[in-house]
Amino acid sequence: MKKSITLKELAKLLKVSVSTVSKALNDSHEISESTKRKVEEAAKLHNYKPNRAALNLKSGKTNTIGVVLPSIKNFFLARALRGIESVIANTDYNIVISITNESYEKEVKSVEALTNGMVDGLIISVSEETQILQDFSHLHDIPDDIHMIMFDRVESTITCDKVLVDDYDAISKTVRDLKFKGRNKIVLASTISKLSVGKQRTKGYIDSIKDKHAPILIEGPEDFIEVKLNKLLRDEDIDTIIALDEEASLASFRAGKKNNLLEKGKLFLVGYAGKTMSEHLTPSLTTIDQHGKKVGRTSAKLLLERFKRPNKDIEQVIVDSTLRERDTTTLKKS
Amino acid sequence: MKKSITLKELAKLLKVSVSTVSKALNDSHEISESTKRKVEEAAKLHNYKPNRAALNLKSGKTNTIGVVLPSIKNFFLARALRGIESVIANTDYNIVISITNESYEKEVKSVEALTNGMVDGLIISVSEETQILQDFSHLHDIPDDIHMIMFDRVESTITCDKVLVDDYDAISKTVRDLKFKGRNKIVLASTISKLSVGKQRTKGYIDSIKDKHAPILIEGPEDFIEVKLNKLLRDEDIDTIIALDEEASLASFRAGKKNNLLEKGKLFLVGYAGKTMSEHLTPSLTTIDQHGKKVGRTSAKLLLERFKRPNKDIEQVIVDSTLRERDTTTLKKS
DNA sequence: CTGTTAGCGCTTTCAT
DNA sequence: ATGAAAGCGCTAACAG
């Protein structure tokens, strides 16, 4: 940990003016090669680092992009983050991340901290609490020279570029597929019924199941789902569960296992869950892959384009999901 | 997205001086209640937000803490992050996170971006590549008014507060315990042999196994471990695997399952892995819990203390691990 | 109680 | 080729 030095101090040491030093370090053509070298040497020697705050103040830019995520445990959001990073890495922007842990208050704090001059742009997926409270004033208040991209959990009253997942379609398609495979009684399990995405998925289920039987919704926290499902699997002839998030998927999985239904292929289970987890369950879990990385990449690209053309038309991109068939939707051969 | 306004503009609107506005907004005693109200109203109305860059430049502080993590997938690091957040949440500091994805280059970039006036302090766990290259100059170059805490993957040549996990002891204890349980041939699997923590754990294994048999080390990427282990389990009478990280744990798990050794309790497996994953494997995985959250909390506390007393003695805290016994170290009853 | 002014560290005209 | 000076937005002496 060396001592830092300012441009001014450097100038004094070299007995030249600050402007000379500044220009030399910025490789200006109006500085002689010899002084340039001298300045650069001294800068390195004294560990000169330009002061960010001064730079930002002067330029009105920060070259930093803020990413606000509700959670880090969430495999989809983690993938999306990777996607964002992968495209920003090729630019000279830096990324700072802020995790809200699904809290409205933390989200407000994060957004304010970031948008008060820490970042030039924001990529955000809002917290669960924010979607429940339906209070988006902190997002409306963002200075309009800070560009914002919303992804996955978006809000229609906010005008900005958005990246969505085909939640409604993914589930409708899944239900249709399951019906085609002869599944007769399909229940839905969800811990995210308060989220926009959860609602869309549930709607997809309801709309496409209703010609077969009345929708059976199990919504609540992970433990509740497990208990409820345990009972339901014992008492009724459920043959399929669709789980809308990882917690619901695991709760469903445990319930299915406990009742010895999954191994035999008597019970089908389609869930949302990370790849590693899905593949290591026994039997392995069939999932709906939301292509988190692509969602992240798309979001980052939209932001970069917006930087270049601040007045271009607002865009809304939808990324399709893919069904990954594994053992929980496979009939036992033996 | 409203238009932002500066203090100066606000002053002009209200026909008062900038200092009056500034003082009013900072609730100075030398401003009358009436003007205070007027100013606050106007500020709210015009969506005034103080410019962070100006504030930082003026005060020389940022009220922001940077957290640099090598990975976000890593359950231990994710827990540590939660720990950090939980203590910082009660302060008026903000957190910005930067993920290096185990890359030296990204780490250098992140550290520079953060320490050039974006943060007042840094909590860092270095990347794998950095530990391989053994190049820590970017950390030595940090201005000495920015305090740094290293955790888990630390570097001895850097003088700063550190939080470590009892890697050596945790494994020695585990080996001793396994020997006591009558385990005769214990192999070690690791994808992190390049990391300081991996080396410590391996050392713990070697030192405590050598009176029983020659150490058997399987080190390399996840796939390599799986292949190697598959062969080893077939050809030799291995009865126990200790896996030093989640990838090695899962590779070991797959190999054990493939050879039908885990269910019968013929093969014991102790690994490092997240709780959710461990509990959902069949059989469930016995793990060494590093108390990531506590590590994070401790790191954050050390940093806050260091802010208060910049010259206090350097501290090094070690957080003990705990063995979580599950089914992969349980003999089959039936 | 309110206003004037200097200055945080840097870049950038505009002189010289 | 180099330097002087203004100014980014804000705070805090210091004056009035």
Coordinates of C-alpha atoms in Angstrom, one line a residue, chain A residues 49 52 85 93-97, chain B residues 66-70 96-119 122 124 127 138-139 142:
Chain A
K49 CA -3.6 7.3 -9.8
R52 CA -12.0 9.2 -10.1
E85 CA -20.3 -9.3 -17.7
Y93 CA -17.0 0.2 -18.8
N94 CA -16.7 -1.2 -15.3
I95 CA -19.5 -3.0 -13.6
V96 CA -20.6 -2.6 -10.1
I97 CA -23.2 -4.9 -8.7
Chain B
G66 CA -16.0 -2.5 -2.5
V67 CA -16.2 -6.3 -2.3
V68 CA -14.1 -8.2 -4.8
L69 CA -15.0 -11.9 -5.2
P70 CA -13.6 -14.5 -7.6
V96 CA -20.5 -2.4 -4.6
I97 CA -19.5 -5.8 -5.7
S98 CA -17.1 -6.8 -8.4
I99 CA -16.8 -10.4 -9.7
T100 CA -13.4 -11.4 -11.2
N101 CA -14.5 -14.9 -12.4
E102 CA -11.1 -16.2 -11.2
S103 CA -9.3 -14.0 -13.7
Y104 CA -6.2 -12.1 -12.8
E105 CA -6.8 -9.5 -15.4
K106 CA -10.3 -8.8 -14.3
E107 CA -9.1 -8.6 -10.7
V108 CA -6.6 -6.0 -11.6
K109 CA -9.2 -4.1 -13.5
S110 CA -11.7 -4.3 -10.7
V111 CA -9.3 -3.4 -7.9
E112 CA -8.0 -0.4 -9.9
A113 CA -11.5 0.8 -10.8
L114 CA -12.6 0.5 -7.2
T115 CA -9.6 1.9 -5.5
N116 CA -9.2 5.0 -7.7
G117 CA -11.7 6.9 -5.6
M118 CA -14.8 4.7 -5.9
V119 CA -14.5 3.2 -2.4
L122 CA -12.0 -3.1 0.1
I124 CA -11.3 -9.1 -1.2
S127 CA -8.8 -15.1 -7.9
H138 CA -2.1 -4.5 -7.8
L139 CA -2.9 -5.0 -4.1
I142 CA -3.5 0.4 -3.4

